[in-house]
mmCIF file with all atom_site columns, C-alpha atoms in Angstrom:
data_model
loop_
_atom_site.group_PDB
_atom_site.id
_atom_site.type_symbol
_atom_site.label_atom_id
_atom_site.label_alt_id
_atom_site.label_comp_id
_atom_site.label_asym_id
_atom_site.label_entity_id
_atom_site.label_seq_id
_atom_site.pdbx_PDB_ins_code
_atom_site.Cartn_x
_atom_site.Cartn_y
_atom_site.Cartn_z
_atom_site.occupancy
_atom_site.B_iso_or_equiv
_atom_site.pdbx_formal_charge
_atom_site.auth_seq_id
_atom_site.auth_comp_id
_atom_site.auth_asym_id
_atom_site.auth_atom_id
_atom_site.pdbx_PDB_model_num
ATOM 1   C CA . UNK A 1 1   ? 11.239  -23.018 -13.573 1.00 0.00 ? 631 UNK A CA 1
ATOM 2   C CA . UNK A 1 2   ? 8.120   -21.620 -11.931 1.00 0.00 ? 632 UNK A CA 1
ATOM 3   C CA . UNK A 1 3   ? 7.343   -17.944 -11.658 1.00 0.00 ? 633 UNK A CA 1
ATOM 4   C CA . UNK A 1 4   ? 8.085   -16.381 -8.261  1.00 0.00 ? 634 UNK A CA 1
ATOM 5   C CA . UNK A 1 5   ? 5.271   -14.128 -7.145  1.00 0.00 ? 635 UNK A CA 1
ATOM 6   C CA . UNK A 1 6   ? 5.019   -11.853 -4.123  1.00 0.00 ? 636 UNK A CA 1
ATOM 7   C CA . UNK A 1 7   ? 1.995   -9.866  -3.055  1.00 0.00 ? 637 UNK A CA 1
ATOM 8   C CA . UNK A 1 8   ? 1.987   -6.462  -1.392  1.00 0.00 ? 638 UNK A CA 1
ATOM 9   C CA . UNK A 1 9   ? -1.423  -5.993  0.255   1.00 0.00 ? 639 UNK A CA 1
ATOM 10  C CA . UNK A 1 10  ? -2.660  -2.726  1.739   1.00 0.00 ? 640 UNK A CA 1
ATOM 11  C CA . UNK A 1 11  ? -5.728  -0.524  1.557   1.00 0.00 ? 641 UNK A CA 1
ATOM 12  C CA . UNK A 1 12  ? -3.887  2.066   -0.591  1.00 0.00 ? 642 UNK A CA 1
ATOM 13  C CA . UNK A 1 13  ? -6.569  4.565   0.441   1.00 0.00 ? 643 UNK A CA 1
ATOM 14  C CA . UNK A 1 14  ? -4.698  6.436   -0.988  1.00 0.00 ? 644 UNK A CA 1
ATOM 15  C CA . UNK A 1 15  ? -1.281  5.179   -2.042  1.00 0.00 ? 645 UNK A CA 1
ATOM 16  C CA . UNK A 1 16  ? 1.490   7.106   -0.304  1.00 0.00 ? 646 UNK A CA 1
ATOM 17  C CA . UNK A 1 17  ? 5.131   7.706   -1.144  1.00 0.00 ? 647 UNK A CA 1
ATOM 18  C CA . UNK A 1 18  ? 5.924   5.143   1.541   1.00 0.00 ? 648 UNK A CA 1
ATOM 19  C CA . UNK A 1 19  ? 4.013   2.529   -0.464  1.00 0.00 ? 649 UNK A CA 1
ATOM 20  C CA . UNK A 1 20  ? 5.784   3.623   -3.657  1.00 0.00 ? 650 UNK A CA 1
ATOM 21  C CA . UNK A 1 21  ? 9.147   3.363   -1.921  1.00 0.00 ? 651 UNK A CA 1
ATOM 22  C CA . UNK A 1 22  ? 8.412   -0.234  -0.890  1.00 0.00 ? 652 UNK A CA 1
ATOM 23  C CA . UNK A 1 23  ? 7.225   -1.158  -4.397  1.00 0.00 ? 653 UNK A CA 1
ATOM 24  C CA . UNK A 1 24  ? 10.402  0.335   -5.833  1.00 0.00 ? 654 UNK A CA 1
ATOM 25  C CA . UNK A 1 25  ? 12.649  -1.465  -3.357  1.00 0.00 ? 655 UNK A CA 1
ATOM 26  C CA . UNK A 1 26  ? 10.944  -4.846  -3.810  1.00 0.00 ? 656 UNK A CA 1
ATOM 27  C CA . UNK A 1 27  ? 11.170  -4.576  -7.606  1.00 0.00 ? 657 UNK A CA 1
ATOM 28  C CA . UNK A 1 28  ? 14.862  -3.612  -7.413  1.00 0.00 ? 658 UNK A CA 1
ATOM 29  C CA . UNK A 1 29  ? 15.619  -6.673  -5.286  1.00 0.00 ? 659 UNK A CA 1
ATOM 30  C CA . UNK A 1 30  ? 15.038  -8.747  -8.405  1.00 0.00 ? 660 UNK A CA 1
ATOM 31  C CA . UNK A 1 31  ? 13.939  -11.714 -6.297  1.00 0.00 ? 661 UNK A CA 1
ATOM 32  C CA . UNK A 1 32  ? 10.404  -11.978 -7.666  1.00 0.00 ? 662 UNK A CA 1
ATOM 33  C CA . UNK A 1 33  ? 9.181   -12.295 -11.240 1.00 0.00 ? 663 UNK A CA 1
ATOM 34  C CA . UNK A 1 34  ? 5.903   -10.599 -10.325 1.00 0.00 ? 664 UNK A CA 1
ATOM 35  C CA . UNK A 1 35  ? 4.745   -8.255  -7.573  1.00 0.00 ? 665 UNK A CA 1
ATOM 36  C CA . UNK A 1 36  ? 0.974   -8.133  -7.217  1.00 0.00 ? 666 UNK A CA 1
ATOM 37  C CA . UNK A 1 37  ? -0.215  -4.948  -5.535  1.00 0.00 ? 667 UNK A CA 1
ATOM 38  C CA . UNK A 1 38  ? -3.345  -6.126  -3.738  1.00 0.00 ? 668 UNK A CA 1
ATOM 39  C CA . UNK A 1 39  ? -5.930  -3.545  -2.784  1.00 0.00 ? 669 UNK A CA 1
ATOM 40  C CA . UNK A 1 40  ? -7.183  -5.239  0.341   1.00 0.00 ? 670 UNK A CA 1
ATOM 41  C CA . UNK A 1 41  ? -10.618 -4.302  1.606   1.00 0.00 ? 671 UNK A CA 1
ATOM 42  C CA . UNK A 1 42  ? -10.484 -3.566  5.317   1.00 0.00 ? 672 UNK A CA 1
ATOM 43  C CA . UNK A 1 43  ? -14.001 -3.295  6.786   1.00 0.00 ? 673 UNK A CA 1
ATOM 44  C CA . UNK A 1 44  ? -12.562 -1.659  9.911   1.00 0.00 ? 674 UNK A CA 1
ATOM 45  C CA . UNK A 1 45  ? -11.340 1.356   7.901   1.00 0.00 ? 675 UNK A CA 1
ATOM 46  C CA . UNK A 1 46  ? -13.458 4.166   6.531   1.00 0.00 ? 676 UNK A CA 1
ATOM 47  C CA . UNK A 1 47  ? -13.009 4.190   2.746   1.00 0.00 ? 677 UNK A CA 1
ATOM 48  C CA . UNK A 1 48  ? -12.184 7.548   1.252   1.00 0.00 ? 678 UNK A CA 1
ATOM 49  C CA . UNK A 1 49  ? -11.629 6.398   -2.318  1.00 0.00 ? 679 UNK A CA 1
ATOM 50  C CA . UNK A 1 50  ? -13.477 3.696   -4.223  1.00 0.00 ? 680 UNK A CA 1
ATOM 51  C CA . UNK A 1 51  ? -11.665 0.572   -5.374  1.00 0.00 ? 681 UNK A CA 1
ATOM 52  C CA . UNK A 1 52  ? -11.881 1.921   -8.941  1.00 0.00 ? 682 UNK A CA 1
ATOM 53  C CA . UNK A 1 53  ? -10.250 5.224   -7.913  1.00 0.00 ? 683 UNK A CA 1
ATOM 54  C CA . UNK A 1 54  ? -7.476  3.369   -6.084  1.00 0.00 ? 684 UNK A CA 1
ATOM 55  C CA . UNK A 1 55  ? -6.861  1.198   -9.136  1.00 0.00 ? 685 UNK A CA 1
ATOM 56  C CA . UNK A 1 56  ? -6.598  4.324   -11.308 1.00 0.00 ? 686 UNK A CA 1
ATOM 57  C CA . UNK A 1 57  ? -4.084  5.896   -8.916  1.00 0.00 ? 687 UNK A CA 1
ATOM 58  C CA . UNK A 1 58  ? -2.047  2.691   -8.680  1.00 0.00 ? 688 UNK A CA 1
ATOM 59  C CA . UNK A 1 59  ? -2.043  2.170   -12.465 1.00 0.00 ? 689 UNK A CA 1
ATOM 60  C CA . UNK A 1 60  ? -0.354  5.534   -12.853 1.00 0.00 ? 690 UNK A CA 1
ATOM 61  C CA . UNK A 1 61  ? 2.131   4.890   -10.054 1.00 0.00 ? 691 UNK A CA 1
ATOM 62  C CA . UNK A 1 62  ? 3.264   1.417   -11.186 1.00 0.00 ? 692 UNK A CA 1
ATOM 63  C CA . UNK A 1 63  ? 3.955   2.370   -14.823 1.00 0.00 ? 693 UNK A CA 1
ATOM 64  C CA . UNK A 1 64  ? 7.752   2.308   -14.211 1.00 0.00 ? 694 UNK A CA 1
ATOM 65  C CA . UNK A 1 65  ? 7.513   -1.204  -12.719 1.00 0.00 ? 695 UNK A CA 1
ATOM 66  C CA . UNK A 1 66  ? 6.816   -3.831  -15.404 1.00 0.00 ? 696 UNK A CA 1
ATOM 67  C CA . UNK A 1 67  ? 6.825   -6.630  -12.794 1.00 0.00 ? 697 UNK A CA 1
ATOM 68  C CA . UNK A 1 68  ? 4.004   -4.971  -10.839 1.00 0.00 ? 698 UNK A CA 1
ATOM 69  C CA . UNK A 1 69  ? 0.323   -5.700  -11.405 1.00 0.00 ? 699 UNK A CA 1
ATOM 70  C CA . UNK A 1 70  ? -2.806  -4.682  -9.497  1.00 0.00 ? 700 UNK A CA 1
ATOM 71  C CA . UNK A 1 71  ? -5.678  -6.689  -8.083  1.00 0.00 ? 701 UNK A CA 1
ATOM 72  C CA . UNK A 1 72  ? -8.339  -6.267  -5.420  1.00 0.00 ? 702 UNK A CA 1
ATOM 73  C CA . UNK A 1 73  ? -9.419  -8.697  -2.755  1.00 0.00 ? 703 UNK A CA 1
ATOM 74  C CA . UNK A 1 74  ? -11.851 -8.878  0.128   1.00 0.00 ? 704 UNK A CA 1
ATOM 75  C CA . UNK A 1 75  ? -10.966 -11.668 2.511   1.00 0.00 ? 705 UNK A CA 1
ATOM 76  C CA . UNK A 1 76  ? -7.903  -13.212 4.087   1.00 0.00 ? 706 UNK A CA 1
ATOM 77  C CA . UNK A 1 77  ? -4.777  -12.010 2.326   1.00 0.00 ? 707 UNK A CA 1
ATOM 78  C CA . UNK A 1 78  ? -3.112  -15.371 2.855   1.00 0.00 ? 708 UNK A CA 1
ATOM 79  C CA . UNK A 1 79  ? -5.963  -17.038 0.933   1.00 0.00 ? 709 UNK A CA 1
ATOM 80  C CA . UNK A 1 80  ? -5.377  -14.621 -1.929  1.00 0.00 ? 710 UNK A CA 1
ATOM 81  C CA . UNK A 1 81  ? -1.650  -15.463 -1.821  1.00 0.00 ? 711 UNK A CA 1
ATOM 82  C CA . UNK A 1 82  ? -2.479  -19.174 -2.053  1.00 0.00 ? 712 UNK A CA 1
ATOM 83  C CA . UNK A 1 83  ? -4.916  -18.614 -4.917  1.00 0.00 ? 713 UNK A CA 1
ATOM 84  C CA . UNK A 1 84  ? -2.407  -16.698 -7.046  1.00 0.00 ? 714 UNK A CA 1
ATOM 85  C CA . UNK A 1 85  ? 0.494   -19.002 -6.193  1.00 0.00 ? 715 UNK A CA 1
ATOM 86  C CA . UNK A 1 86  ? 2.505   -16.369 -4.325  1.00 0.00 ? 716 UNK A CA 1
ATOM 87  C CA . UNK A 1 87  ? 5.472   -17.470 -2.271  1.00 0.00 ? 717 UNK A CA 1
ATOM 88  C CA . UNK A 1 88  ? 5.662   -14.284 -0.181  1.00 0.00 ? 718 UNK A CA 1
ATOM 89  C CA . UNK A 1 89  ? 3.607   -11.517 1.376   1.00 0.00 ? 719 UNK A CA 1
ATOM 90  C CA . UNK A 1 90  ? 5.417   -8.177  1.622   1.00 0.00 ? 720 UNK A CA 1
ATOM 91  C CA . UNK A 1 91  ? 4.614   -6.056  4.676   1.00 0.00 ? 721 UNK A CA 1
ATOM 92  C CA . UNK A 1 92  ? 5.977   -2.612  5.465   1.00 0.00 ? 722 UNK A CA 1
ATOM 93  C CA . UNK A 1 93  ? 6.921   -1.615  8.988   1.00 0.00 ? 723 UNK A CA 1
ATOM 94  C CA . UNK A 1 94  ? 6.856   2.073   9.876   1.00 0.00 ? 724 UNK A CA 1
ATOM 95  C CA . UNK A 1 95  ? 7.289   1.861   13.611  1.00 0.00 ? 725 UNK A CA 1
ATOM 96  C CA . UNK A 1 96  ? 7.601   -0.604  16.500  1.00 0.00 ? 726 UNK A CA 1
ATOM 97  C CA . UNK A 1 97  ? 3.838   -0.761  17.032  1.00 0.00 ? 727 UNK A CA 1
ATOM 98  C CA . UNK A 1 98  ? 3.413   -1.989  13.436  1.00 0.00 ? 728 UNK A CA 1
ATOM 99  C CA . UNK A 1 99  ? 5.740   -4.887  14.162  1.00 0.00 ? 729 UNK A CA 1
ATOM 100 C CA . UNK A 1 100 ? 3.656   -6.330  16.997  1.00 0.00 ? 730 UNK A CA 1
ATOM 101 C CA . UNK A 1 101 ? 0.509   -6.534  14.875  1.00 0.00 ? 731 UNK A CA 1
ATOM 102 C CA . UNK A 1 102 ? 2.307   -7.665  11.719  1.00 0.00 ? 732 UNK A CA 1
ATOM 103 C CA . UNK A 1 103 ? 4.210   -10.341 13.648  1.00 0.00 ? 733 UNK A CA 1
ATOM 104 C CA . UNK A 1 104 ? 0.947   -11.814 14.926  1.00 0.00 ? 734 UNK A CA 1
ATOM 105 C CA . UNK A 1 105 ? -0.535  -11.758 11.428  1.00 0.00 ? 735 UNK A CA 1
ATOM 106 C CA . UNK A 1 106 ? 2.588   -13.392 9.968   1.00 0.00 ? 736 UNK A CA 1
ATOM 107 C CA . UNK A 1 107 ? 2.388   -16.193 12.542  1.00 0.00 ? 737 UNK A CA 1
ATOM 108 C CA . UNK A 1 108 ? -1.292  -16.759 11.809  1.00 0.00 ? 738 UNK A CA 1
ATOM 109 C CA . UNK A 1 109 ? -0.629  -16.756 8.061   1.00 0.00 ? 739 UNK A CA 1
ATOM 110 C CA . UNK A 1 110 ? 2.236   -19.194 8.606   1.00 0.00 ? 740 UNK A CA 1
ATOM 111 C CA . UNK A 1 111 ? -0.090  -21.536 10.471  1.00 0.00 ? 741 UNK A CA 1
ATOM 112 C CA . UNK A 1 112 ? -2.699  -21.340 7.696   1.00 0.00 ? 742 UNK A CA 1
ATOM 113 C CA . UNK A 1 113 ? -0.241  -21.538 4.782   1.00 0.00 ? 743 UNK A CA 1
ATOM 114 C CA . UNK A 1 114 ? 3.278   -22.585 5.836   1.00 0.00 ? 744 UNK A CA 1
ATOM 115 C CA . UNK A 1 115 ? 4.443   -22.458 2.212   1.00 0.00 ? 745 UNK A CA 1
ATOM 116 C CA . UNK A 1 116 ? 4.006   -18.663 2.115   1.00 0.00 ? 746 UNK A CA 1
ATOM 117 C CA . UNK A 1 117 ? 6.593   -16.448 3.789   1.00 0.00 ? 747 UNK A CA 1
ATOM 118 C CA . UNK A 1 118 ? 6.023   -12.958 5.138   1.00 0.00 ? 748 UNK A CA 1
ATOM 119 C CA . UNK A 1 119 ? 8.818   -10.523 4.361   1.00 0.00 ? 749 UNK A CA 1
ATOM 120 C CA . UNK A 1 120 ? 9.038   -7.391  6.482   1.00 0.00 ? 750 UNK A CA 1
ATOM 121 C CA . UNK A 1 121 ? 10.547  -4.270  4.989   1.00 0.00 ? 751 UNK A CA 1
ATOM 122 C CA . UNK A 1 122 ? 11.375  -1.345  7.210   1.00 0.00 ? 752 UNK A CA 1
ATOM 123 C CA . UNK A 1 123 ? 10.069  1.971   5.925   1.00 0.00 ? 753 UNK A CA 1
ATOM 124 C CA . UNK A 1 124 ? 12.583  4.518   4.744   1.00 0.00 ? 754 UNK A CA 1
ATOM 125 C CA . UNK A 1 125 ? 13.108  7.150   7.415   1.00 0.00 ? 755 UNK A CA 1
ATOM 126 C CA . UNK A 1 126 ? 11.653  9.954   5.309   1.00 0.00 ? 756 UNK A CA 1
ATOM 127 C CA . UNK A 1 127 ? 8.342   8.061   4.949   1.00 0.00 ? 757 UNK A CA 1
ATOM 128 C CA . UNK A 1 128 ? 8.097   6.279   8.306   1.00 0.00 ? 758 UNK A CA 1
ATOM 129 C CA . UNK A 1 129 ? 5.552   8.746   9.710   1.00 0.00 ? 759 UNK A CA 1
ATOM 130 C CA . UNK A 1 130 ? 3.255   8.694   6.673   1.00 0.00 ? 760 UNK A CA 1
ATOM 131 C CA . UNK A 1 131 ? 0.113   6.574   6.542   1.00 0.00 ? 761 UNK A CA 1
ATOM 132 C CA . UNK A 1 132 ? -2.879  6.760   4.218   1.00 0.00 ? 762 UNK A CA 1
ATOM 133 C CA . UNK A 1 133 ? -5.149  7.401   7.186   1.00 0.00 ? 763 UNK A CA 1
ATOM 134 C CA . UNK A 1 134 ? -3.020  10.246  8.548   1.00 0.00 ? 764 UNK A CA 1
ATOM 135 C CA . UNK A 1 135 ? -2.694  11.891  5.129   1.00 0.00 ? 765 UNK A CA 1
ATOM 136 C CA . UNK A 1 136 ? -6.468  11.879  4.687   1.00 0.00 ? 766 UNK A CA 1
ATOM 137 C CA . UNK A 1 137 ? -7.102  13.185  8.201   1.00 0.00 ? 767 UNK A CA 1
ATOM 138 C CA . UNK A 1 138 ? -4.787  16.102  7.481   1.00 0.00 ? 768 UNK A CA 1
ATOM 139 C CA . UNK A 1 139 ? -6.533  16.744  4.143   1.00 0.00 ? 769 UNK A CA 1
ATOM 140 C CA . UNK A 1 140 ? -10.043 16.556  5.601   1.00 0.00 ? 770 UNK A CA 1
ATOM 141 C CA . UNK A 1 141 ? -9.394  18.466  8.816   1.00 0.00 ? 771 UNK A CA 1
ATOM 142 C CA . UNK A 1 142 ? -6.760  20.906  7.628   1.00 0.00 ? 772 UNK A CA 1
ATOM 143 C CA . UNK A 1 143 ? -8.212  22.277  4.423   1.00 0.00 ? 773 UNK A CA 1
ATOM 144 C CA . UNK A 1 144 ? -6.493  25.480  3.486   1.00 0.00 ? 774 UNK A CA 1
ATOM 145 C CA . UNK A 1 145 ? -3.586  24.676  5.795   1.00 0.00 ? 775 UNK A CA 1
ATOM 146 C CA . UNK A 1 146 ? -1.710  22.044  3.841   1.00 0.00 ? 776 UNK A CA 1
ATOM 147 C CA . UNK A 1 147 ? -0.184  23.125  0.550   1.00 0.00 ? 777 UNK A CA 1
ATOM 148 C CA . UNK A 1 148 ? 0.083   21.071  -2.596  1.00 0.00 ? 778 UNK A CA 1
ATOM 149 C CA . UNK A 1 149 ? 3.850   21.170  -2.140  1.00 0.00 ? 779 UNK A CA 1
ATOM 150 C CA . UNK A 1 150 ? 3.496   19.546  1.304   1.00 0.00 ? 780 UNK A CA 1
ATOM 151 C CA . UNK A 1 151 ? 1.053   16.942  -0.003  1.00 0.00 ? 781 UNK A CA 1
ATOM 152 C CA . UNK A 1 152 ? 3.567   16.025  -2.721  1.00 0.00 ? 782 UNK A CA 1
ATOM 153 C CA . UNK A 1 153 ? 6.016   15.131  0.061   1.00 0.00 ? 783 UNK A CA 1
ATOM 154 C CA . UNK A 1 154 ? 3.527   12.453  1.175   1.00 0.00 ? 784 UNK A CA 1
ATOM 155 C CA . UNK A 1 155 ? 1.691   11.167  -1.901  1.00 0.00 ? 785 UNK A CA 1
ATOM 156 C CA . UNK A 1 156 ? 2.308   10.865  -5.665  1.00 0.00 ? 786 UNK A CA 1
ATOM 157 C CA . UNK A 1 157 ? 1.059   13.677  -7.956  1.00 0.00 ? 787 UNK A CA 1
ATOM 158 C CA . UNK A 1 158 ? -1.859  11.533  -9.233  1.00 0.00 ? 788 UNK A CA 1
ATOM 159 C CA . UNK A 1 159 ? -3.142  11.250  -5.650  1.00 0.00 ? 789 UNK A CA 1
ATOM 160 C CA . UNK A 1 160 ? -3.000  15.027  -5.199  1.00 0.00 ? 790 UNK A CA 1
ATOM 161 C CA . UNK A 1 161 ? -5.174  15.370  -8.316  1.00 0.00 ? 791 UNK A CA 1
ATOM 162 C CA . UNK A 1 162 ? -7.712  12.873  -6.945  1.00 0.00 ? 792 UNK A CA 1
ATOM 163 C CA . UNK A 1 163 ? -7.731  14.646  -3.563  1.00 0.00 ? 793 UNK A CA 1
ATOM 164 C CA . UNK A 1 164 ? -8.356  18.027  -5.218  1.00 0.00 ? 794 UNK A CA 1
ATOM 165 C CA . UNK A 1 165 ? -11.270 16.661  -7.251  1.00 0.00 ? 795 UNK A CA 1
ATOM 166 C CA . UNK A 1 166 ? -12.872 14.533  -4.567  1.00 0.00 ? 796 UNK A CA 1
ATOM 167 C CA . UNK A 1 167 ? -12.481 16.832  -1.580  1.00 0.00 ? 797 UNK A CA 1
ATOM 168 C CA . UNK A 1 168 ? -12.589 20.152  -3.420  1.00 0.00 ? 798 UNK A CA 1
ATOM 169 C CA . UNK A 1 169 ? -9.275  21.129  -1.867  1.00 0.00 ? 799 UNK A CA 1
ATOM 170 C CA . UNK A 1 170 ? -8.168  24.596  -2.876  1.00 0.00 ? 800 UNK A CA 1
ATOM 171 C CA . UNK A 1 171 ? -4.432  25.107  -3.155  1.00 0.00 ? 801 UNK A CA 1
#
């Protein structure tokens, strides 16, 4: 019997509680033997954390998930999925506008690699408004306004520590 692998690609810049929720839910499904968390490089996005910093944050976050591993990739996610023998790409949907873009990407990926399925998971209501980009905009533009307690409602504690160090955020 071959190992069933799924990949969960995102920028994770930084990882949010929404990402953690999806990782948790995918692992609990017990459908896949391995979930590869792929730090995908998106040239259209301004990087706030290095790949190394994101790996460090993710390593801490995935400790409770023995099926989860981490890798980085710059290029087409579907090519990465083919290379590692994945049978599925996990994509989170926060809102309707996410679906339109993700649907197009899933169709393109299906055309390139019909053997790889895209599985959409709807974000939990409490995390549906949270994105890495929005969290960092709030941190960078609202210094002194957002408390550590509020940040912990959006990102894991390890991310708060990285934010404090990197952006000299005073709490």
